[in-house]
Coordinates of C-alpha atoms and ligand atoms in Angstrom, one line a residue:
X1 CA 127.1 90.6 110.5
X2 CA 124.3 91.2 112.5
X3 CA 122.5 93.5 110.0
X4 CA 122.2 90.6 107.2
X5 CA 119.0 88.7 107.0
X6 CA 119.5 84.5 106.3
X7 CA 116.9 85.2 103.6
X8 CA 115.6 87.8 101.8
X9 CA 112.5 87.7 100.0
X10 CA 111.0 90.2 97.0
X11 CA 107.5 89.8 98.3
X12 CA 106.0 88.4 101.0
X13 CA 103.9 85.7 99.0
X14 CA 107.4 83.9 98.2
X15 CA 107.5 82.9 101.5
X16 CA 107.2 79.2 101.6
X17 CA 106.1 77.5 104.4
X18 CA 106.2 74.0 104.0
X19 CA 110.2 74.5 103.3
X20 CA 110.3 76.1 106.8
X21 CA 108.4 73.6 108.1
X22 CA 110.9 71.0 106.5
X23 CA 114.0 72.9 107.8
X24 CA 112.6 72.3 111.6
X25 CA 110.9 75.8 112.0
X26 CA 108.0 75.4 114.6
X27 CA 106.9 79.0 114.1
X28 CA 107.2 82.3 112.9
X29 CA 107.2 85.6 114.2
X30 CA 105.7 88.4 112.2
X31 CA 105.8 91.9 111.6
X32 CA 103.0 93.5 110.6
X33 CA 103.3 96.8 109.1
X34 CA 104.0 96.7 105.1
X35 CA 105.5 93.5 105.9
X36 CA 102.4 91.4 105.7
X37 CA 99.6 94.5 105.1
X38 CA 100.1 98.0 104.0
X39 CA 100.5 99.7 106.9
X40 CA 97.6 102.1 107.0
X41 CA 95.0 99.1 106.7
X42 CA 94.0 98.0 109.7
X43 CA 92.0 94.7 109.3
X44 CA 93.8 91.6 107.5
X45 CA 93.2 91.2 104.3
X46 CA 92.9 88.2 102.0
X47 CA 96.7 87.7 101.5
X48 CA 97.3 87.9 105.5
X49 CA 94.7 85.8 106.0
X50 CA 95.8 83.4 103.2
X51 CA 99.9 83.5 104.9
X52 CA 98.5 83.1 108.6
X53 CA 96.2 80.6 107.5
X54 CA 98.7 79.0 105.5
X55 CA 101.4 78.5 108.3
X56 CA 98.6 77.3 111.2
X57 CA 97.3 74.6 109.0
X58 CA 100.7 73.6 108.9
X59 CA 101.2 73.2 112.3
X60 CA 103.1 76.2 112.8
X61 CA 102.6 78.6 115.5
X62 CA 102.3 82.1 114.7
X63 CA 102.9 85.4 117.0
X64 CA 102.8 88.9 115.2
X65 CA 105.3 91.4 116.7
X66 CA 105.3 95.0 116.1
X67 CA 106.2 98.6 117.3
X68 CA 102.3 99.6 116.2
X69 CA 99.9 101.0 118.6
X70 CA 98.0 98.4 121.3
X71 CA 94.7 99.3 119.7
X72 CA 96.6 98.7 116.1
X73 CA 98.1 95.4 116.7
X74 CA 95.5 94.1 119.3
X75 CA 92.6 94.5 116.7
X76 CA 94.6 92.6 114.1
X77 CA 95.9 89.9 115.4
X78 CA 92.5 89.3 116.9
X79 CA 90.7 89.5 113.8
X80 CA 93.4 86.6 113.3
X81 CA 93.5 84.6 116.0
X82 CA 96.9 84.9 116.9
X83 CA 99.5 86.2 120.2
X84 CA 100.7 89.5 119.5
X85 CA 103.3 91.6 121.3
X86 CA 103.0 95.4 120.6
X87 CA 104.7 98.8 121.4
X88 CA 107.2 96.1 121.0
X89 CA 110.6 98.6 120.3
X90 CA 112.3 96.5 117.9
X91 CA 115.5 95.4 118.1
X92 CA 115.1 95.4 121.9
X93 CA 115.4 91.8 123.2
X94 CA 112.5 92.3 125.5
X95 CA 109.8 92.1 123.1
X96 CA 111.2 88.8 121.1
X97 CA 111.8 87.0 124.5
X98 CA 108.0 87.9 125.6
X99 CA 107.0 86.2 121.6
X100 CA 109.4 83.2 122.6
X101 CA 107.5 82.5 125.7
X102 CA 103.9 83.0 123.7
X103 CA 104.6 80.6 121.4
X104 CA 106.7 78.2 124.0
X105 CA 109.7 78.0 121.6
X106 CA 113.1 77.8 121.6
X107 CA 115.4 80.6 119.2
X108 CA 116.6 78.4 117.2
X109 CA 113.0 76.8 115.8
X110 CA 112.0 79.9 114.5
X111 CA 112.0 82.3 111.7
X112 CA 111.2 86.1 112.4
X113 CA 109.6 87.9 109.0
X114 CA 110.0 91.6 108.4
X115 CA 111.0 94.6 106.2
X116 CA 112.9 96.4 108.3
X117 CA 116.8 95.7 108.9
X118 CA 117.3 98.1 111.6
X119 CA 114.5 96.9 113.4
X120 CA 113.4 93.3 112.3
X121 CA 116.6 91.8 111.5
X122 CA 118.4 93.1 114.0
X123 CA 116.5 92.5 116.4
X124 CA 116.2 88.7 116.0
X125 CA 119.4 88.5 114.8
X126 CA 120.3 89.6 118.0
X127 CA 118.0 86.9 119.5
X128 CA 119.3 84.0 117.2
X129 CA 116.4 83.4 115.1
X130 CA 116.4 82.9 111.4
X131 CA 115.2 86.2 109.6
X132 CA 113.7 86.9 106.6
X133 CA 113.6 90.6 105.0
X134 CA 111.0 91.1 102.9
X135 CA 110.4 93.8 100.2
X136 CA 107.9 96.0 101.7
X137 CA 104.4 95.8 100.7
X138 CA 104.3 99.4 100.0
X139 CA 106.7 102.3 99.1
X140 CA 104.3 105.0 100.6
X141 CA 105.9 105.9 104.1
X142 CA 107.0 108.4 105.8
X143 CA 109.3 110.0 109.0
X144 CA 111.7 107.9 110.4
X145 CA 110.8 104.7 108.4
X146 CA 111.4 106.6 105.4
X147 CA 114.5 108.2 106.7
X148 CA 116.3 104.4 107.6
X149 CA 115.3 103.1 104.3
X150 CA 118.5 105.1 103.2
X151 CA 120.6 103.3 105.6
X152 CA 118.9 100.5 104.7
X153 CA 120.2 100.9 101.2
X154 CA 123.4 100.5 102.2
X155 CA 123.2 97.3 103.7
X156 CA 121.7 95.6 101.2
X157 CA 123.9 96.2 98.6
X158 CA 126.2 95.1 100.8
X159 CA 124.2 91.9 101.3
X160 CA 123.3 91.5 97.5
X161 CA 127.4 91.8 96.6
X162 CA 128.5 89.0 99.2
X163 CA 125.3 87.2 97.7
X164 CA 126.5 87.5 94.4
X165 CA 130.4 86.4 95.9
X166 CA 129.1 83.0 97.4
X167 CA 126.9 82.1 94.5
Ligands
MG201 MG1 107.2 96.7 109.4

């Protein structure tokens, strides 16, 4: 199912970088807003730095991939000193291809992490990446994202049923 993530985490804090590394992944492509920081926070916080630094110190390559604006994404990524793609228009394929190029890795070597099914999971799955869905950091959302959460819930209910069946 193209809308199902390969892994679902209750929180970004449960992301196990060492495990990903052991499983052969060489890089992570990670969403910004509500995945690694609250959507309205412009600079990386303690948690962001801890996760990104852990990945880098484990030898993983990191690229930020966001549908956010040039200013927002550039400022955030520069503070972390990692490559980035802005205005991505996920789930389009081209921004992922751009990220893979920046990281110099093959699709099967990458775990893509994000908080939205119809952008992060769908986009990653289209490229054959290993997709990790995390529960959004904040429920303080507006507009389109808020609207799409209702449809996400339908997908998640099915995903959870499937997971129970396969348990
Ligand atoms: Mg997001």
